[in-house]
XYZ file of C-alpha atoms in Angstrom:
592
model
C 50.004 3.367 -64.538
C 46.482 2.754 -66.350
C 47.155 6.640 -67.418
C 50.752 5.810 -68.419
C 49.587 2.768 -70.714
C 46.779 5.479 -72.158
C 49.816 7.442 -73.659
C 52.069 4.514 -74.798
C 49.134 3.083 -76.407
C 47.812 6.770 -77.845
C 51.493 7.592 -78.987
C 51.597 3.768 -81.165
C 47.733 4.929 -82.618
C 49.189 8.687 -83.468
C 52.146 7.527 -85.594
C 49.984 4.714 -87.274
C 47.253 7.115 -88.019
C 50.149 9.036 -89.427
C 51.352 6.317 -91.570
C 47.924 5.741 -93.070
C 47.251 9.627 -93.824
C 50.467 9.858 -95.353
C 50.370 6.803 -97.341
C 46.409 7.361 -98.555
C 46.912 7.831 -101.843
C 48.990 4.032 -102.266
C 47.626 0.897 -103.575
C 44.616 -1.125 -101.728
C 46.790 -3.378 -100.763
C 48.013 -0.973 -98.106
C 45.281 -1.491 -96.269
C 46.302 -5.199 -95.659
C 49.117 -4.256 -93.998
C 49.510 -6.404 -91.269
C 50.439 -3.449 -88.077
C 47.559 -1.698 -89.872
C 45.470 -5.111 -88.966
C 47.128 -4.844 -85.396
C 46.323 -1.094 -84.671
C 42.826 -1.894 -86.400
C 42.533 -4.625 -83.749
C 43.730 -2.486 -80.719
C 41.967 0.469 -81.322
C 38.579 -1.629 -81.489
C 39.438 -3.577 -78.496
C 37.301 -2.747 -74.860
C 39.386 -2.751 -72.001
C 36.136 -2.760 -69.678
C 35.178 -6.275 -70.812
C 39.364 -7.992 -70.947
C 39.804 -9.066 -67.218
C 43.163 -10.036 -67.694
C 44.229 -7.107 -69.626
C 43.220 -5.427 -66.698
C 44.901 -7.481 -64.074
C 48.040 -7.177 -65.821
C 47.734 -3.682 -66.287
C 46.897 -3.249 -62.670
C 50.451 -5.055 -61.686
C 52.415 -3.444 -63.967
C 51.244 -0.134 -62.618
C 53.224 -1.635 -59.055
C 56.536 -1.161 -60.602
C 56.090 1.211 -63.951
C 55.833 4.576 -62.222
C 57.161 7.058 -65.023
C 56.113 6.910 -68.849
C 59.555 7.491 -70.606
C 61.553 6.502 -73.569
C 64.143 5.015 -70.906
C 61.397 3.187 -69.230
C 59.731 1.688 -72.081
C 62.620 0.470 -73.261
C 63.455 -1.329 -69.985
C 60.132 -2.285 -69.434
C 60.736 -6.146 -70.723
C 63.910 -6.063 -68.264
C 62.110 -4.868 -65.431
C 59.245 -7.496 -65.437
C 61.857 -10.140 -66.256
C 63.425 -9.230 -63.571
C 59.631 -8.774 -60.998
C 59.266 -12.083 -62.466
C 62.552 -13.337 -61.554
C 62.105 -12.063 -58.038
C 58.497 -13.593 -57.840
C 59.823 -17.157 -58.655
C 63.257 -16.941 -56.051
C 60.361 -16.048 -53.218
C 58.371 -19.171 -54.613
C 61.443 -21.406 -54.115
C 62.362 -20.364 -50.721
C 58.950 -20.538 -49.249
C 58.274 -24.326 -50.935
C 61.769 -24.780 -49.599
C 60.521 -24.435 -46.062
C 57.324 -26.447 -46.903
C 59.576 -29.629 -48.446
C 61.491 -29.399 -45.273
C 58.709 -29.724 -42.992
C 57.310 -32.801 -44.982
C 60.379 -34.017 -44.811
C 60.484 -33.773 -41.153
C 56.637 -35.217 -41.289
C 58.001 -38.203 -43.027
C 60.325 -39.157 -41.068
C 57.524 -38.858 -38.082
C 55.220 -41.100 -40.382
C 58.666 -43.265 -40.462
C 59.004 -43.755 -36.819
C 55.554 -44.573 -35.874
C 55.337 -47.161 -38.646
C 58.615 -48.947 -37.112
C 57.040 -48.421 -33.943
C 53.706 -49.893 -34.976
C 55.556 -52.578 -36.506
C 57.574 -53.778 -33.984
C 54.171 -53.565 -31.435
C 52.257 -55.934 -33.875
C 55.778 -57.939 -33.911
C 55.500 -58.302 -29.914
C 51.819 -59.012 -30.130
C 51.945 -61.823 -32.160
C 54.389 -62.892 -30.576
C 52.697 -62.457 -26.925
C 49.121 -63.933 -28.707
C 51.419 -67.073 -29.293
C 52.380 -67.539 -25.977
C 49.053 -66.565 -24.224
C 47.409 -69.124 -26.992
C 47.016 -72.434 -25.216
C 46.637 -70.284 -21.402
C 43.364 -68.638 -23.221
C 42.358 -72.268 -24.361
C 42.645 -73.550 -20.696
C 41.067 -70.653 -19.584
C 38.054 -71.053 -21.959
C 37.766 -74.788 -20.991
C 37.942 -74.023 -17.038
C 35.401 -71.589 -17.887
C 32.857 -73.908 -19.300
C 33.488 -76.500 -16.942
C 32.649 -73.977 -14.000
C 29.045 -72.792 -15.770
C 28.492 -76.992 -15.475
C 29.818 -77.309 -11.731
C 27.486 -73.976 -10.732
C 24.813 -75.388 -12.367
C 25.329 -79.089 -10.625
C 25.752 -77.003 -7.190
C 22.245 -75.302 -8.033
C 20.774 -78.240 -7.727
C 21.963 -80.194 -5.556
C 21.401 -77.034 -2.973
C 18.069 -76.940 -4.450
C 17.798 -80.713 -3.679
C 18.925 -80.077 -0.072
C 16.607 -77.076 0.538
C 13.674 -79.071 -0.738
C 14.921 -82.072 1.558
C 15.355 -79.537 4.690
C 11.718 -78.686 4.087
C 10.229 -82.214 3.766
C 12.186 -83.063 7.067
C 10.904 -79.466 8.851
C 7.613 -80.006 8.043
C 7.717 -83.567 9.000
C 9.143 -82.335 12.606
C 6.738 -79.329 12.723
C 3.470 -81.964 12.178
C 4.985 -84.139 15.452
C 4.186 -80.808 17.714
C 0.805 -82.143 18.884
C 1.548 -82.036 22.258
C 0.591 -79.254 25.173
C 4.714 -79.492 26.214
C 5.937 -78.101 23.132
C 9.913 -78.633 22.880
C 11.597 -76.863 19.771
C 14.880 -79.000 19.188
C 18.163 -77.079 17.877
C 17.910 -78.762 14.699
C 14.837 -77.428 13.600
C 15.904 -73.879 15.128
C 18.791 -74.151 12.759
C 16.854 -76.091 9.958
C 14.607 -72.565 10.025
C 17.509 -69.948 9.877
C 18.609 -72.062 6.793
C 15.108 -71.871 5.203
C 14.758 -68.413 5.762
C 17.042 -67.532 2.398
C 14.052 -69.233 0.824
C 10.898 -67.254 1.215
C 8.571 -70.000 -0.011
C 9.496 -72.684 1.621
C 9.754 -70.741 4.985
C 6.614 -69.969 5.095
C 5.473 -73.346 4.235
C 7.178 -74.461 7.184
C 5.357 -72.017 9.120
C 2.276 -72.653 8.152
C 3.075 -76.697 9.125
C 3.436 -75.266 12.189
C 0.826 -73.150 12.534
C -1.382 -75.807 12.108
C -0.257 -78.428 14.099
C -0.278 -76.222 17.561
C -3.605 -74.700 16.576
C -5.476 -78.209 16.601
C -3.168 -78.980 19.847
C -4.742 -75.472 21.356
C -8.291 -76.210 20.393
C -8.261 -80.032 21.597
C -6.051 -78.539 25.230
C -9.268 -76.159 25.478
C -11.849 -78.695 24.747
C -10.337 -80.861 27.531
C -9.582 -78.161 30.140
C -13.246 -77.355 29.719
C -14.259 -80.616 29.886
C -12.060 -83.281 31.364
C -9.731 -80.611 33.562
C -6.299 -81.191 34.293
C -4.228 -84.392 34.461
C -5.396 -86.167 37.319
C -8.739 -84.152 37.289
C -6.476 -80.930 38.883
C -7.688 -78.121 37.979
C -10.934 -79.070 37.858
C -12.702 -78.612 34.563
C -13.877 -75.166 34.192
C -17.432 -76.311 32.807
C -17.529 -77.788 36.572
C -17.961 -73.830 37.114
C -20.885 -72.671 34.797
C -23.059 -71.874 37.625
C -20.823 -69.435 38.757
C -20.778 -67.032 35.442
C -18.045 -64.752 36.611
C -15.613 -67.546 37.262
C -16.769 -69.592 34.490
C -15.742 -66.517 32.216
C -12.826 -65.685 33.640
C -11.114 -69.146 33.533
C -11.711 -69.457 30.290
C -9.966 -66.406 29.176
C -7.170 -67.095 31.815
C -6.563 -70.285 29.559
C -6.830 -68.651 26.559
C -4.286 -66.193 27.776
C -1.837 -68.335 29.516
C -2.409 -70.386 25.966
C -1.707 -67.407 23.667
C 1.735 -66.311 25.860
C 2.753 -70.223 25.559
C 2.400 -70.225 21.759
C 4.379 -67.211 21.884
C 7.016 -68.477 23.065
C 7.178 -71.659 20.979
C 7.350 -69.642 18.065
C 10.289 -67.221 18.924
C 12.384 -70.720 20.228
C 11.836 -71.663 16.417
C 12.539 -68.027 14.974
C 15.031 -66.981 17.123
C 17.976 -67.603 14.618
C 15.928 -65.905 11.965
C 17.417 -62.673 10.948
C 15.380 -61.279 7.906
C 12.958 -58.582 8.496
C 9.280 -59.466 9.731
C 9.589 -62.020 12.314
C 7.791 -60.262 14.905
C 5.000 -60.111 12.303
C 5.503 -63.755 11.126
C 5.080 -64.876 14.620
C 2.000 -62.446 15.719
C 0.180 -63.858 12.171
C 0.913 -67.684 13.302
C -0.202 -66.850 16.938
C -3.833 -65.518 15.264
C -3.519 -68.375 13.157
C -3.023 -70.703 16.274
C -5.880 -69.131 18.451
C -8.751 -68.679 15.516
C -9.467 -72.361 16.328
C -10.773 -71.747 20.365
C -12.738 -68.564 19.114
C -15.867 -70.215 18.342
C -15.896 -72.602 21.408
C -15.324 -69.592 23.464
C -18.185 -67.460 21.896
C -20.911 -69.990 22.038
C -20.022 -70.587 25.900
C -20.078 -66.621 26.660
C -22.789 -66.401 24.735
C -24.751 -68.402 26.871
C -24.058 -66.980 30.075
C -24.385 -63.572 28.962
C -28.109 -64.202 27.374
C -29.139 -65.791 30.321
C -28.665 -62.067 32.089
C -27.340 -63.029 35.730
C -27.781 -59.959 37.171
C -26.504 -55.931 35.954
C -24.044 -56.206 38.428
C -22.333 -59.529 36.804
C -23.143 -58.568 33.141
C -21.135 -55.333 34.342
C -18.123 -57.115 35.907
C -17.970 -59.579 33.225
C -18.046 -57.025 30.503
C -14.880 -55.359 32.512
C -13.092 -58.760 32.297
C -13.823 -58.967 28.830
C -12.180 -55.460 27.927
C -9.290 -56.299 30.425
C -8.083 -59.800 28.700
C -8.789 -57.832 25.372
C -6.719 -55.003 26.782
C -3.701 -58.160 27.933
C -4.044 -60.420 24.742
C -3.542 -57.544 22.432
C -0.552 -56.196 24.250
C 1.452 -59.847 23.763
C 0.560 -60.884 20.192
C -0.626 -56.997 19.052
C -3.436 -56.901 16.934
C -2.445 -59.430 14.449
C -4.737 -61.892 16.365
C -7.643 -60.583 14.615
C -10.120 -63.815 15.319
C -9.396 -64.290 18.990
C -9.381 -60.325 19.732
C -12.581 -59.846 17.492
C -14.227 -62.534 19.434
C -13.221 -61.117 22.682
C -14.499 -57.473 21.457
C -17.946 -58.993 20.646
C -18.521 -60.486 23.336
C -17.539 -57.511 25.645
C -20.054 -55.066 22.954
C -23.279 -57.722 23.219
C -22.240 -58.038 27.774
C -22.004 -54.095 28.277
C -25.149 -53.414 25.722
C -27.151 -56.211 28.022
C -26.183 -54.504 31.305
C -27.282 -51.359 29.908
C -30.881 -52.859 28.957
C -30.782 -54.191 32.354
C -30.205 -50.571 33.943
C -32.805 -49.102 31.502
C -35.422 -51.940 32.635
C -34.743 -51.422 35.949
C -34.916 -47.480 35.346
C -38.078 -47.762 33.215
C -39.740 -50.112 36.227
C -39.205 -46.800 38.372
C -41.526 -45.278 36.353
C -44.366 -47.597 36.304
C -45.523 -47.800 39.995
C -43.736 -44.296 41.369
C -44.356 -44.639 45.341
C -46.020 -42.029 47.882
C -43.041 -40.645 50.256
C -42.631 -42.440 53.274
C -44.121 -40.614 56.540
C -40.862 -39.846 57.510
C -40.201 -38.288 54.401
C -37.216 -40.379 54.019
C -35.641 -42.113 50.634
C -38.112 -44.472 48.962
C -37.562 -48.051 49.290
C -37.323 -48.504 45.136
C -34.903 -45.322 45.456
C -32.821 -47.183 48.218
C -32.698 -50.704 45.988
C -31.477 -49.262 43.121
C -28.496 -47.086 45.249
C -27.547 -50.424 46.045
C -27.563 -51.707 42.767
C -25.432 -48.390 41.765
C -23.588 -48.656 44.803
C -22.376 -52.717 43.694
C -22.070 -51.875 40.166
C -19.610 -48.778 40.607
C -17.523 -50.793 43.210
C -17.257 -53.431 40.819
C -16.143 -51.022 38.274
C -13.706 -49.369 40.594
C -12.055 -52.868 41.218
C -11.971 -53.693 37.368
C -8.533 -53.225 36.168
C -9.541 -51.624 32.455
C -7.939 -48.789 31.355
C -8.761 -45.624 32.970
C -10.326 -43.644 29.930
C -12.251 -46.537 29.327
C -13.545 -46.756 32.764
C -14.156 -43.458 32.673
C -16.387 -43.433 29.260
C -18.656 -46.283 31.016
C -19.104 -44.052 34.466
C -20.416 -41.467 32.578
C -22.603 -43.777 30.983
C -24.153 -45.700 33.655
C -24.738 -42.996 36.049
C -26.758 -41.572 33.797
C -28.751 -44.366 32.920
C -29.625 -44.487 36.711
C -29.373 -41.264 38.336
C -31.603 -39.275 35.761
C -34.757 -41.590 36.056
C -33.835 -41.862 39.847
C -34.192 -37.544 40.245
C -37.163 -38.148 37.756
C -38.939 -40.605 40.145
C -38.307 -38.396 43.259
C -39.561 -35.616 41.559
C -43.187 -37.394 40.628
C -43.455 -39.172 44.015
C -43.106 -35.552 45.865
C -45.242 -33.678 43.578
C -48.689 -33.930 45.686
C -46.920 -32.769 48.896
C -46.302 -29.572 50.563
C -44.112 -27.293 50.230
C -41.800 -27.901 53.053
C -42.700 -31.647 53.068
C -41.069 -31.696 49.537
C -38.126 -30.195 50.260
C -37.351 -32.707 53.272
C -38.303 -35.568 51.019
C -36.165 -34.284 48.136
C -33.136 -32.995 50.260
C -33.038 -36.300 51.835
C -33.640 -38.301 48.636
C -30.085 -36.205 46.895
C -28.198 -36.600 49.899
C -28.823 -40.070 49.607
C -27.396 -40.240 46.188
C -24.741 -37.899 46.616
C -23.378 -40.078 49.759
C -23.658 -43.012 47.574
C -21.414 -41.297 44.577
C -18.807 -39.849 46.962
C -17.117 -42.893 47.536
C -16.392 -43.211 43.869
C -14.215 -41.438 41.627
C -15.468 -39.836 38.178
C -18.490 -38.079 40.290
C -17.330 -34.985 40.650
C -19.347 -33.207 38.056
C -22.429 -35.322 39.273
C -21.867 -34.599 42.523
C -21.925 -30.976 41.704
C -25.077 -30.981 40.488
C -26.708 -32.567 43.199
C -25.524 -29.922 45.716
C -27.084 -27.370 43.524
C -30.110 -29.047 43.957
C -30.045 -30.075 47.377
C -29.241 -25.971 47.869
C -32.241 -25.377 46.253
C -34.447 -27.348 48.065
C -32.670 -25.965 51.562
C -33.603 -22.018 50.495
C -37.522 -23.539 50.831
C -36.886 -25.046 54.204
C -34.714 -22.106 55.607
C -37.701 -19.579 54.282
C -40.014 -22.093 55.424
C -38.526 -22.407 59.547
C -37.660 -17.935 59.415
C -41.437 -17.592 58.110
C -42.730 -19.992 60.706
C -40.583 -18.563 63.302
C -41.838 -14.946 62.878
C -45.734 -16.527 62.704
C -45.224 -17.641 65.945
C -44.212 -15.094 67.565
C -46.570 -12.295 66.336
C -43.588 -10.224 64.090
C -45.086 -12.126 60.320
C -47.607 -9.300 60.200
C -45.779 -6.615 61.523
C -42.884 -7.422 59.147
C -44.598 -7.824 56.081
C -46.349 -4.133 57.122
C -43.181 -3.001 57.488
C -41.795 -3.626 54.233
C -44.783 -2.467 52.543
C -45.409 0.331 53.896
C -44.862 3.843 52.274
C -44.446 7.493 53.226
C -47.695 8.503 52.561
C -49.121 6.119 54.145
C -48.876 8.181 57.297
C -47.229 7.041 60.665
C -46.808 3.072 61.279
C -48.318 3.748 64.743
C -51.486 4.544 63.238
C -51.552 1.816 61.263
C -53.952 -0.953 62.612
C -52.614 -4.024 64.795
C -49.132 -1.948 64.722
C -50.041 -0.413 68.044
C -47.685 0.055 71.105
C -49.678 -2.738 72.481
C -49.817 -4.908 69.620
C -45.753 -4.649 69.750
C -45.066 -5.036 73.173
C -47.469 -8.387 73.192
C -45.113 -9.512 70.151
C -41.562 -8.524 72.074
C -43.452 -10.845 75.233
C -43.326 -13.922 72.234
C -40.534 -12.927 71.156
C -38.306 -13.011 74.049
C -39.944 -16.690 75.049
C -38.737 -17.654 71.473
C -34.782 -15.650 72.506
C -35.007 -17.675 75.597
C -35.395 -21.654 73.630
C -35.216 -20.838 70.064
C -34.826 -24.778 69.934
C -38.731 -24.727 70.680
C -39.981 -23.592 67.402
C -38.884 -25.568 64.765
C -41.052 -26.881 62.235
C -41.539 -30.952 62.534
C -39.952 -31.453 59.020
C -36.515 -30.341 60.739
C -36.557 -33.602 62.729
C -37.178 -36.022 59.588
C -33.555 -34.898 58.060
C -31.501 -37.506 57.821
C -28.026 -35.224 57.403
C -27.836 -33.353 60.689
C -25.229 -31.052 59.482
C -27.988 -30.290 57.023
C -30.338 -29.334 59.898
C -27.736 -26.941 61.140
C -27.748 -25.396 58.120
C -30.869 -24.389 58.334
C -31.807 -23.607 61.768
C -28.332 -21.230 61.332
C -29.844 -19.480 58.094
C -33.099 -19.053 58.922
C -31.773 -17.437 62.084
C -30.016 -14.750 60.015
C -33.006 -14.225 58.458
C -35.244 -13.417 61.447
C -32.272 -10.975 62.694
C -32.885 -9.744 59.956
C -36.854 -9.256 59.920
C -36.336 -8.135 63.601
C -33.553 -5.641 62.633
C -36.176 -3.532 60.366
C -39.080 -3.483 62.386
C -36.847 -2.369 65.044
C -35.738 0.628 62.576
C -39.073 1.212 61.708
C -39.957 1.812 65.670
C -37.480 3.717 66.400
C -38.013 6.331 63.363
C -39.547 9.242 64.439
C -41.602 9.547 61.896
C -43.924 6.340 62.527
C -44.681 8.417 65.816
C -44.134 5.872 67.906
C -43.605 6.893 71.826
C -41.214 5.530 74.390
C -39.934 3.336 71.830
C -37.075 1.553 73.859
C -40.042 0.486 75.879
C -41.721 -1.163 73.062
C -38.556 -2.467 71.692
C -36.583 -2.709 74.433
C -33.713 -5.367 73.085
C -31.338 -4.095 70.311
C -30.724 -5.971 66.890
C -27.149 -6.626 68.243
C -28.569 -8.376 71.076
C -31.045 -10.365 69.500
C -28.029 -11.398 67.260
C -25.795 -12.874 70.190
C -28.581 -14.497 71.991
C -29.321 -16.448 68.970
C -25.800 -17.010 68.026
């Protein structure tokens, strides 16, 4: 189309140029000639820089296809017509778009009669509901009043409740303590108020602790109604007793107390009672605790013995041990007091056993003649012997028991084998191994009737073993002495090869060996005749046996290789079954 438009605008130019060339030679005023002006104008116009030119060109160039005279001359028709055509589209499309706002408006329509008739019915409901939401409001404020007037009047009442609680808690003086129902019930109700509950408590509290403190004073001092019981101070000679009826009170006390307290909580069901009533127990009892220490105090300073410091140091850890398991460990004064008193009683009986022990030392004394236990090594079995039966009867726990055995036997036995030891140090040899074997079976006789000794009890038979090897060597040795075989066997067992023959060797003679076999057989015939005197001073006689038995084997044995050594050929003895005429085998049975 744009080239189309080239030519109809090229053909218009051509015939105006013609027009001017042939019409050159006319008048100026030619040249004012108005489709002059217009071809002027057209021919000096830019297409590149008219936009609209160019759009239009650009849609006629849709429909105007071919450039001819039949065209041109229908072009006006044919965009009147595109034009035409353009506008009917228009109208049908805005046709659909008025019918869809039409349809929109009568929407808009409906939902403003709908609208209207909803306000209609709320005003009219807002009407109605008018004086109902005016009641409503009233009721409303009256109620905030009446809540408020309830407050306190329940207030009022809880703050009453309390007055009259703590009035009924302060009238618990006596030892009988009878919770009524009404003050059960007055503290489940008091319980929705924290404060005031523990208030009440407290009330309590203090009222039965001044009860328990003045029912102690007077069971120490005045006794029971009637004077039955007696009073325990009646006692104080006796420190055991003395000690243990005061903490029998002080238990029976603490259980009591217990017991009052759950009567008055047992309706209470908020969390912590069974702490609330363990903290008013140690409340209750911190009043007796320093009565009771300055009275324990005094017995245990005035050290009545190891063996009662012991015991009452085991009654102290018991009731500790039986307190703590009804009221826990809540009742920190009472408990505490208990504790410190049981510490300063076991650390006195322990300086006790250390004195004693450290006395052992001073003045260690020379072993009886009968080489028997020493008389300070037989009084302080006994003292072990009372103190670990006392322990065995105490009724603390057994890993406790068990800590203090360990304890206390070595606080005794060590300076005890220590003693022995010094006191048999300027004897002989087999006179120190009678006093010591008889010295350790004394202990370990004393220890076997207890439990917990087993490891101590091992270590005494390792030394009493010891000590039997020396006697055992001691009887074979003096055995073979006797009879005349000491030399030959020790000979025997030195000699070497090339040494030569053992019958050459002097006092090893035929002679020499037959005067030995004449002992010898004397000794086959009462064997019970050669014993060495320390035998008799044991005080086990199973231990004797021992040893006669073992150093029997050991002679046997001594006989057994001389009696090799004679009958070798090569120690050149001759006739030797006349020298040596019984056999190790017989030897053997005869002393069996």
């Amino acid at each position: 189309m744009a080239e189309g438009s080239g030519e109809v605008v090229a053909v218009s130019a051509t015939g105006a140029a013609n027009g001017l060339n042939n019409g050159a030679g006319g008048t100026s005023a030619t040249t004012c000639n108005p489709l002059s002006r217009k071809l002027h104008k057209i021919l000096e116009t830019r297409l590149d820089n008219d936009k609209e030119m160019l759009e239009a060109l650009k849609a006629l160039s849709t429909f105007f296809v071919e450039n001819s005279l039949r065209t041109r001359r229908n072009l006006r028709g044919d965009i009147e017509r595109k034009s035409l055509a353009i506008n009917e589209e228009f109208v049908s499309i805005f046709k659909e778009v008025k019918e869809e706002l039409e349809s929109i408006s009568e929407d808009v329509q409906a939902m403003s009669n709908c609208c209207q008739d909803m306000t209609s019915r709320l005003q009219a409901a807002k009407e109605q509901t008018q004086d109902l939401i005016v009641k409503t409001t009233k009721l409303q404020s009256e109620s905030l009043e009446i809540m408020e007037q309830m407050a306190l009047l329940q207030e009022t009442a809880y703050e009453r409740l309390y007055r009259w609680a703590q009035s009924e808690c302060r009238t618990l003086t006596q030892e009988s303590c009878d919770v009524s129902p009404v003050l059960t019930q007055a503290m489940e109700a008091l319980q929705d108020r924290p404060v005031l509950y523990k208030y009440t408590l407290d009330e309590f509290g203090t009222a039965r602790r001044s009860t328990v403190v003045r029912g102690f004073i007077d069971a120490l001092t005045r006794g029971g109604p009637g004077g039955t019981p007696r009073p325990i101070e009646m006692h104080s000679h006796d420190p055991l007793r003395y000690v243990g009826d005061m903490l029998a009170w002080l238990h029976q006390a603490t259980a009591s107390e217990k017991e009052h307290l759950e009567a008055l909580l047992k309706h209470v069901t908020t969390q912590g009672v069974e702490e609330n009533i363990q903290e008013v127990v140690g409340h209750i009892t911190e009043g007796v605790c320093r009565p009771l220490k300055v009275r324990i105090e005094q017995v245990i300073v005035a050290e009545p013995g190891a063996v009662l410091l012991y015991k009452i140091s085991n009654l102290l850890k018991f009731y500790h041990h039986t307190i703590s398991g009804i009221v826990g460990n809540s009742a920190t004064a009472l408990l505490t007091t208990i504790e410190e008193m049981h510490l300063l009683s076991k650390k006195i009986f322990f300086n006790s056993l250390s004195l004693h022990a450290s006395k052992l030392m001073d003045k260690v004394e020379l072993p009886p003649p009968d080489l028997g236990p020493s008389s300070a090594l037989n009084q302080t079995l006994m003292l072990l012997r009372e103190v670990l039966a006392s322990h065995d009867s105490s009724v603390v726990p057994l890993d406790a028991r068990q800590a203090d055995f360990v304890q206390v036997l070595s606080c005794v036995l060590d300076p005890l084998l220590q003693m022995c030891t010094v006191s048999a140090s300027n004897l002989g040899t087999a006179d120190m191994a009678t006093f010591m074997v008889n010295s350790l079976y004394m202990m370990k006789t004393t220890l076997a009737l207890f439990e917990f000794t087993d490891r101590r009890l091992e270590m005494l038979q390792f030394q009493i073993e010891a000590h039997l090897d020396t006697l055992i060597n001691e009887q074979a040795s003096y055995v073979l002495t006797r009879v005349g075989l000491s030399y030959i066997y020790n000979t025997v067992q030195q000699h070497k090869p090339e040494q030569g023959s053992l019958a050459n060797m002097p006092n090893l003679d035929s002679v020499t060996l037959k005067a030995a076999m004449v002992q010898f057989d004397r000794y086959l015939s009462a064997p019970d005749n050669l014993l060495i005197p320390q035998l008799n001073f044991l005080l086990s006689a199973t231990v004797k046996e021992q040893i006669v038995k073992q150093s029997t084997e050991l002679v046997c044995r001594a006989y057994g290789e001389v009696y090799a050594a004679v009958m070798n050929p090569i120690n050149e003895y001759k006739d030797p079954e006349n020298i040596l005429h019984r056999s190790p085998q017989q030897v053997q049975t005869l002393l069996s």
